[in-house]
Amino acid sequence: MGVRRRVGGFVLLVNPILCDGFGHCAELAPDLVHVDEWGYPIIVTEPVALANLAALESARYAVRGCPRQALRIERVHDAH
Amino acid sequence: MIALTSPYLWYTTRATGLVTLVLFTLVVSLGTLVANRVGGTAVGRFELNELHRTIAAVACAFLAIHVVTTVIDSYVSTGPLAAVVPFVSSYKRLPVALGTIALDLMLAVWASSLLKARIANASWRFIHWFSWLAFAIAVVHALLAGTDARSGIGLAVVIVCVAVVAGAGAWRFAARPTRAAGRTALSPLGGEPERASRPVPRRSEPTARPAPSADGPQRAAPAFPRRPRPGRSR
């Protein structure tokens, strides 16, 4: 077990080809994902700090909850 | 192997078989609700999905008990190989083989779901269709091999389960939603849920947070923007 350094940030990314607009991500990560009027996700594009554990946890829930496995979390180093 | 001839093994096999049937009826029905995009207002869509996954795990546990107690019960000679290889049981060859086939199909569904993040989603979906076939075969297995499924309460349970799953299958086939089915906004994890009934503010309008209601405390504002930039990638 190493010490997890909470530096940098993450973005939640959707594969629009896999996405079928189930809308589970918008329920599980409501601060990161909004749905358009057709039910497809609009995801906050600017990186969120990894230190924001609530946001990170909700993003992980969204990734796990996606019925189409269309979401992934990508680390970026220039978090705001 | 030690000869185990306790009648309680047989009782356990019978009971868990019936419970497994009921649980998989629930699992198939919940899966149909998820696939048909039910929820989003009174109950979250993700909640139905979580229920589907959790009850499926419980059902697999009952199925495991059902199989193990059948194998170790030495009153009838099914043999351990008959648990996974069909048509090797000397006792009730066809009825046990049907249960074995249903079990193998369920094992495929279970394994593919555990490996869901590692395999192509299309593969997972294809394997998931096996669950309908597994249910149908399991029902025939219950009627042919089961001690309780041909009369009384057991038969009533089987009939209700078959009716529910047949209804779910018909609805799944008739509705067939392949694309999105509108908004959903229900979450316990944060923010105020945007109810589907509430009019959605336009982009040009200021997206001010509503005044705190009298019946609950206002949640803390999140430390990152709630609104995405317009015109960016989705």
Tab-separated table of C-alpha atoms in Angstrom:
chain	number	residue	atom	x	y	z
A	1	MET	CA	0.000	0.000	0.000
A	2	GLY	CA	1.613	3.184	-1.131
A	3	VAL	CA	0.601	6.682	-0.276
A	4	ARG	CA	-1.811	7.931	-2.890
A	5	ARG	CA	-0.868	11.473	-3.807
A	6	ARG	CA	-3.904	13.483	-4.655
A	7	VAL	CA	-2.238	15.816	-7.098
A	8	GLY	CA	-3.574	16.603	-10.504
A	9	GLY	CA	-7.076	16.086	-11.668
A	10	PHE	CA	-9.357	13.914	-13.679
A	11	VAL	CA	-11.907	14.204	-16.401
A	12	LEU	CA	-14.813	11.883	-17.009
A	13	LEU	CA	-14.957	10.913	-20.672
A	14	VAL	CA	-17.760	9.255	-22.601
A	15	ASN	CA	-17.442	7.131	-25.695
A	16	PRO	CA	-20.318	8.568	-27.735
A	17	ILE	CA	-20.482	5.482	-29.946
A	18	LEU	CA	-21.092	3.131	-27.046
A	19	CYS	CA	-23.441	5.513	-25.242
A	20	ASP	CA	-27.114	4.693	-25.629
A	21	GLY	CA	-28.361	7.376	-23.298
A	22	PHE	CA	-29.452	5.278	-20.349
A	23	GLY	CA	-28.866	8.289	-18.136
A	24	HIS	CA	-27.400	6.398	-15.197
A	25	CYS	CA	-24.303	8.613	-15.182
A	26	ALA	CA	-26.380	11.743	-14.721
A	27	GLU	CA	-28.012	10.165	-11.697
A	28	LEU	CA	-24.774	8.887	-10.206
A	29	ALA	CA	-22.583	11.928	-10.903
A	30	PRO	CA	-25.044	14.808	-11.109
A	31	ASP	CA	-22.340	17.407	-10.574
A	32	LEU	CA	-20.263	16.109	-13.472
A	33	VAL	CA	-22.877	14.964	-15.959
A	34	HIS	CA	-25.931	16.660	-17.320
A	35	VAL	CA	-28.200	15.135	-19.881
A	36	ASP	CA	-29.412	16.903	-22.963
A	37	GLU	CA	-33.055	16.764	-23.912
A	38	TRP	CA	-32.532	13.479	-25.736
A	39	GLY	CA	-30.977	11.851	-22.702
A	40	TYR	CA	-27.347	11.901	-23.773
A	41	PRO	CA	-24.692	13.114	-21.370
A	42	ILE	CA	-22.998	16.469	-21.410
A	43	ILE	CA	-19.968	16.108	-19.184
A	44	VAL	CA	-18.021	18.856	-17.456
A	45	THR	CA	-14.976	19.190	-19.672
A	46	GLU	CA	-12.550	20.986	-17.395
A	47	PRO	CA	-10.515	18.794	-15.079
A	48	VAL	CA	-11.676	18.256	-11.535
A	49	ALA	CA	-9.093	17.985	-8.775
A	50	LEU	CA	-8.398	14.453	-7.621
A	51	ALA	CA	-8.555	15.863	-4.110
A	52	ASN	CA	-12.259	16.387	-4.672
A	53	LEU	CA	-13.035	12.938	-3.367
A	54	ALA	CA	-16.793	13.304	-3.608
A	55	ALA	CA	-16.557	14.120	-7.299
A	56	LEU	CA	-14.066	11.308	-7.898
A	57	GLU	CA	-16.250	8.816	-6.085
A	58	SER	CA	-19.325	9.854	-8.034
A	59	ALA	CA	-17.345	9.544	-11.275
A	60	ARG	CA	-16.317	6.014	-10.298
A	61	TYR	CA	-19.934	5.165	-9.549
A	62	ALA	CA	-20.882	6.496	-12.974
A	63	VAL	CA	-18.198	4.397	-14.687
A	64	ARG	CA	-19.286	1.302	-12.801
A	65	GLY	CA	-22.975	1.991	-13.310
A	66	CYS	CA	-22.894	2.605	-17.051
A	67	PRO	CA	-24.835	-0.206	-18.744
A	68	ARG	CA	-22.776	0.258	-21.902
A	69	GLN	CA	-19.327	0.673	-20.319
A	70	ALA	CA	-19.121	3.930	-22.215
A	71	LEU	CA	-17.442	5.996	-19.501
A	72	ARG	CA	-13.880	6.212	-18.317
A	73	ILE	CA	-11.876	8.380	-15.982
A	74	GLU	CA	-8.738	9.926	-17.354
A	75	ARG	CA	-6.086	11.545	-15.211
A	76	VAL	CA	-4.783	14.953	-16.166
A	77	HIS	CA	-2.041	16.887	-14.460
A	78	ASP	CA	-3.246	20.450	-14.742
A	79	ALA	CA	-6.185	20.465	-12.402
A	80	HIS	CA	-7.632	23.783	-11.382
B	1	MET	CA	-16.344	-39.156	-0.659
B	2	ILE	CA	-18.233	-39.651	2.540
B	3	ALA	CA	-21.694	-40.885	1.849
B	4	LEU	CA	-24.133	-38.180	2.747
B	5	THR	CA	-27.660	-39.453	2.837
B	6	SER	CA	-29.262	-36.950	5.142
B	7	PRO	CA	-32.743	-36.010	3.905
B	8	TYR	CA	-31.902	-32.405	4.770
B	9	LEU	CA	-29.685	-32.225	1.687
B	10	TRP	CA	-32.659	-33.185	-0.399
B	11	TYR	CA	-34.859	-30.646	1.399
B	12	THR	CA	-32.212	-27.981	0.827
B	13	THR	CA	-31.976	-28.842	-2.859
B	14	ARG	CA	-35.709	-28.562	-3.285
B	15	ALA	CA	-36.032	-25.328	-1.323
B	16	THR	CA	-33.081	-23.559	-2.930
B	17	GLY	CA	-34.250	-24.673	-6.369
B	18	LEU	CA	-37.582	-22.967	-5.879
B	19	VAL	CA	-36.000	-19.881	-4.293
B	20	THR	CA	-33.503	-19.661	-7.162
B	21	LEU	CA	-36.356	-19.705	-9.657
B	22	VAL	CA	-38.123	-16.860	-7.843
B	23	LEU	CA	-34.896	-14.851	-7.529
B	24	PHE	CA	-34.000	-15.229	-11.186
B	25	THR	CA	-37.534	-14.150	-12.057
B	26	LEU	CA	-36.832	-10.968	-10.122
B	27	VAL	CA	-33.434	-10.579	-11.783
B	28	VAL	CA	-34.828	-10.968	-15.298
B	29	SER	CA	-37.687	-8.574	-14.549
B	30	LEU	CA	-35.357	-5.944	-13.105
B	31	GLY	CA	-33.006	-6.342	-16.046
B	32	THR	CA	-35.932	-5.725	-18.369
B	33	LEU	CA	-36.815	-2.583	-16.425
B	34	VAL	CA	-33.243	-1.327	-16.844
B	35	ALA	CA	-33.125	-2.188	-20.541
B	36	ASN	CA	-36.469	-0.504	-21.159
B	37	ARG	CA	-35.334	2.681	-19.417
B	38	VAL	CA	-37.807	2.537	-16.558
B	39	GLY	CA	-37.157	4.942	-13.718
B	40	GLY	CA	-35.705	8.396	-13.475
B	41	THR	CA	-38.403	10.092	-11.455
B	42	ALA	CA	-39.783	8.096	-8.532
B	43	VAL	CA	-37.010	5.531	-8.567
B	44	GLY	CA	-33.592	6.020	-10.112
B	45	ARG	CA	-32.586	4.055	-13.156
B	46	PHE	CA	-29.274	3.258	-11.505
B	47	GLU	CA	-31.168	1.941	-8.481
B	48	LEU	CA	-32.975	-0.617	-10.614
B	49	ASN	CA	-29.620	-1.523	-12.140
B	50	GLU	CA	-28.028	-1.965	-8.702
B	51	LEU	CA	-30.960	-4.093	-7.557
B	52	HIS	CA	-30.593	-6.189	-10.712
B	53	ARG	CA	-26.902	-6.776	-10.017
B	54	THR	CA	-27.278	-7.412	-6.298
B	55	ILE	CA	-30.206	-9.805	-6.533
B	56	ALA	CA	-28.371	-11.608	-9.333
B	57	ALA	CA	-25.470	-12.221	-6.954
B	58	VAL	CA	-27.862	-13.563	-4.300
B	59	ALA	CA	-29.573	-15.763	-6.869
B	60	CYS	CA	-26.204	-17.187	-7.954
B	61	ALA	CA	-25.443	-18.017	-4.317
B	62	PHE	CA	-28.722	-19.914	-4.009
B	63	LEU	CA	-28.020	-21.635	-7.316
B	64	ALA	CA	-24.613	-22.706	-5.982
B	65	ILE	CA	-26.224	-24.189	-2.854
B	66	HIS	CA	-28.797	-25.939	-5.033
B	67	VAL	CA	-26.080	-27.530	-7.155
B	68	VAL	CA	-23.708	-28.413	-4.313
B	69	THR	CA	-26.375	-30.072	-2.185
B	70	THR	CA	-27.506	-32.075	-5.212
B	71	VAL	CA	-23.974	-33.258	-5.913
B	72	ILE	CA	-23.043	-34.237	-2.355
B	73	ASP	CA	-26.340	-35.974	-1.676
B	74	SER	CA	-25.430	-39.595	-2.261
B	75	TYR	CA	-29.018	-40.863	-2.088
B	76	VAL	CA	-29.241	-40.294	-5.829
B	77	SER	CA	-26.140	-40.694	-7.955
B	78	THR	CA	-25.729	-37.535	-9.949
B	79	GLY	CA	-21.973	-37.263	-9.496
B	80	PRO	CA	-19.872	-34.078	-9.368
B	81	LEU	CA	-19.224	-34.073	-13.098
B	82	ALA	CA	-22.966	-33.820	-13.761
B	83	ALA	CA	-22.947	-30.351	-12.212
B	84	VAL	CA	-21.212	-28.876	-15.252
B	85	VAL	CA	-21.316	-31.552	-17.962
B	86	PRO	CA	-24.797	-32.389	-19.249
B	87	PHE	CA	-26.064	-35.941	-19.803
B	88	VAL	CA	-23.622	-37.697	-17.481
B	89	SER	CA	-25.991	-38.142	-14.567
B	90	SER	CA	-27.272	-41.663	-14.114
B	91	TYR	CA	-30.177	-40.295	-12.101
B	92	LYS	CA	-32.870	-38.588	-14.232
B	93	ARG	CA	-30.479	-38.039	-17.113
B	94	LEU	CA	-32.496	-35.551	-19.176
B	95	PRO	CA	-34.002	-33.471	-16.329
B	96	VAL	CA	-30.619	-33.110	-14.609
B	97	ALA	CA	-28.948	-32.341	-17.955
B	98	LEU	CA	-31.373	-29.483	-18.530
B	99	GLY	CA	-30.431	-28.023	-15.160
B	100	THR	CA	-26.770	-28.451	-16.074
B	101	ILE	CA	-27.236	-26.633	-19.374
B	102	ALA	CA	-29.071	-23.790	-17.637
B	103	LEU	CA	-26.279	-23.618	-15.054
B	104	ASP	CA	-23.604	-23.460	-17.757
B	105	LEU	CA	-25.448	-20.664	-19.536
B	106	MET	CA	-25.783	-18.772	-16.247
B	107	LEU	CA	-22.070	-19.296	-15.590
B	108	ALA	CA	-21.361	-17.661	-18.949
B	109	VAL	CA	-23.587	-14.709	-18.082
B	110	TRP	CA	-22.025	-14.440	-14.629
B	111	ALA	CA	-18.424	-14.627	-15.874
B	112	SER	CA	-19.045	-12.146	-18.675
B	113	SER	CA	-20.563	-9.710	-16.209
B	114	LEU	CA	-17.589	-10.031	-13.875
B	115	LEU	CA	-15.304	-9.392	-16.855
B	116	LYS	CA	-17.529	-6.644	-18.200
B	117	ALA	CA	-14.847	-3.985	-18.015
B	118	ARG	CA	-12.381	-6.186	-19.909
B	119	ILE	CA	-14.480	-7.535	-22.760
B	120	ALA	CA	-16.259	-5.736	-25.562
B	121	ASN	CA	-19.650	-4.470	-24.529
B	122	ALA	CA	-21.235	-6.135	-27.550
B	123	SER	CA	-19.911	-9.516	-26.370
B	124	TRP	CA	-21.329	-8.933	-22.911
B	125	ARG	CA	-24.707	-8.019	-24.390
B	126	PHE	CA	-24.760	-11.079	-26.604
B	127	ILE	CA	-23.909	-13.377	-23.710
B	128	HIS	CA	-26.529	-11.640	-21.583
B	129	TRP	CA	-29.248	-12.844	-23.990
B	130	PHE	CA	-28.388	-16.372	-22.807
B	131	SER	CA	-30.162	-15.624	-19.534
B	132	TRP	CA	-33.568	-15.833	-21.235
B	133	LEU	CA	-32.694	-19.240	-22.630
B	134	ALA	CA	-31.278	-20.334	-19.283
B	135	PHE	CA	-34.496	-19.332	-17.545
B	136	ALA	CA	-36.646	-21.267	-20.006
B	137	ILE	CA	-34.477	-24.379	-19.681
B	138	ALA	CA	-34.442	-24.036	-15.899
B	139	VAL	CA	-38.233	-23.985	-15.816
B	140	VAL	CA	-38.399	-27.213	-17.820
B	141	HIS	CA	-35.763	-28.641	-15.472
B	142	ALA	CA	-37.935	-27.652	-12.497
B	143	LEU	CA	-41.008	-29.310	-13.986
B	144	LEU	CA	-39.199	-32.524	-14.963
B	145	ALA	CA	-36.752	-32.975	-12.093
B	146	GLY	CA	-38.456	-31.037	-9.348
B	147	THR	CA	-40.243	-32.789	-6.515
B	148	ASP	CA	-42.515	-29.842	-5.781
B	149	ALA	CA	-42.991	-28.098	-9.109
B	150	ARG	CA	-45.780	-30.278	-10.446
B	151	SER	CA	-48.439	-29.702	-7.821
B	152	GLY	CA	-49.694	-27.334	-5.182
B	153	ILE	CA	-47.740	-24.268	-4.129
B	154	GLY	CA	-44.668	-25.283	-6.153
B	155	LEU	CA	-46.644	-25.387	-9.373
B	156	ALA	CA	-48.286	-22.059	-8.540
B	157	VAL	CA	-44.877	-20.464	-7.978
B	158	VAL	CA	-43.575	-21.837	-11.276
B	159	ILE	CA	-46.652	-20.583	-13.149
B	160	VAL	CA	-46.346	-17.095	-11.647
B	161	CYS	CA	-42.614	-16.959	-12.432
B	162	VAL	CA	-43.157	-18.079	-16.013
B	163	ALA	CA	-45.955	-15.541	-16.470
B	164	VAL	CA	-43.831	-12.690	-15.099
B	165	VAL	CA	-40.799	-13.535	-17.242
B	166	ALA	CA	-42.949	-14.121	-20.336
B	167	GLY	CA	-44.515	-10.711	-19.797
B	168	ALA	CA	-41.091	-9.152	-19.336
B	169	GLY	CA	-39.852	-10.817	-22.510
B	170	ALA	CA	-42.844	-9.636	-24.525
B	171	TRP	CA	-42.380	-6.114	-23.214
B	172	ARG	CA	-38.656	-6.222	-23.948
B	173	PHE	CA	-39.355	-7.365	-27.492
B	174	ALA	CA	-42.197	-4.905	-28.091
B	175	ALA	CA	-40.588	-1.820	-26.566
B	176	ARG	CA	-37.074	-2.464	-27.879
B	177	PRO	CA	-35.536	0.901	-26.990
B	178	THR	CA	-32.131	1.051	-28.557
B	179	ARG	CA	-31.527	4.730	-28.047
B	180	ALA	CA	-32.040	7.260	-25.349
B	181	ALA	CA	-35.417	7.812	-23.789
B	182	GLY	CA	-35.271	11.291	-22.411
B	183	ARG	CA	-34.082	12.911	-19.262
B	184	THR	CA	-33.427	11.358	-15.969
B	185	ALA	CA	-32.379	13.302	-12.959
B	186	LEU	CA	-32.567	11.508	-9.679
B	187	SER	CA	-29.618	11.001	-7.452
B	188	PRO	CA	-28.896	10.685	-3.764
B	189	LEU	CA	-25.254	11.500	-4.280
B	190	GLY	CA	-25.356	15.243	-4.547
B	191	GLY	CA	-26.943	18.389	-5.829
B	192	GLU	CA	-30.613	18.998	-6.103
B	193	PRO	CA	-32.233	16.610	-8.503
B	194	GLU	CA	-33.673	18.217	-11.560
B	195	ARG	CA	-37.062	16.587	-11.605
B	196	ALA	CA	-38.270	15.560	-14.990
B	197	SER	CA	-41.423	17.546	-14.434
B	198	ARG	CA	-39.550	20.774	-13.718
B	199	PRO	CA	-38.945	22.960	-16.744
B	200	VAL	CA	-35.306	22.953	-17.722
B	201	PRO	CA	-33.732	26.407	-17.729
B	202	ARG	CA	-32.495	27.631	-21.048
B	203	ARG	CA	-28.822	28.204	-21.580
B	204	SER	CA	-29.287	31.946	-22.017
B	205	GLU	CA	-31.019	32.315	-18.686
B	206	PRO	CA	-28.908	32.736	-15.609
B	207	THR	CA	-28.587	29.366	-13.980
B	208	ALA	CA	-29.209	30.584	-10.506
B	209	ARG	CA	-29.722	28.021	-7.814
B	210	PRO	CA	-33.239	27.989	-6.441
B	211	ALA	CA	-33.893	29.423	-3.037
B	212	PRO	CA	-33.493	26.944	-0.221
B	213	SER	CA	-36.741	25.274	0.574
B	214	ALA	CA	-38.216	25.309	4.023
B	215	ASP	CA	-38.304	21.531	4.363
B	216	GLY	CA	-34.608	20.864	4.065
B	217	PRO	CA	-31.210	22.482	4.402
B	218	GLN	CA	-29.479	23.747	1.329
B	219	ARG	CA	-26.617	21.549	0.277
B	220	ALA	CA	-23.191	23.066	0.061
B	221	ALA	CA	-22.324	24.371	-3.354
B	222	PRO	CA	-19.945	22.052	-5.185
B	223	ALA	CA	-16.366	23.129	-5.588
B	224	PHE	CA	-16.459	22.689	-9.326
B	225	PRO	CA	-18.754	24.077	-11.982
B	226	ARG	CA	-22.142	22.503	-12.307
B	227	ARG	CA	-22.774	23.778	-15.793
B	228	PRO	CA	-20.680	22.681	-18.726
B	229	ARG	CA	-19.346	25.178	-21.179
B	230	PRO	CA	-21.723	25.429	-24.127
B	231	GLY	CA	-20.553	24.097	-27.422
B	232	ARG	CA	-17.950	21.710	-26.100
B	233	SER	CA	-17.702	18.027	-26.598
B	234	ARG	CA	-20.315	15.884	-24.951
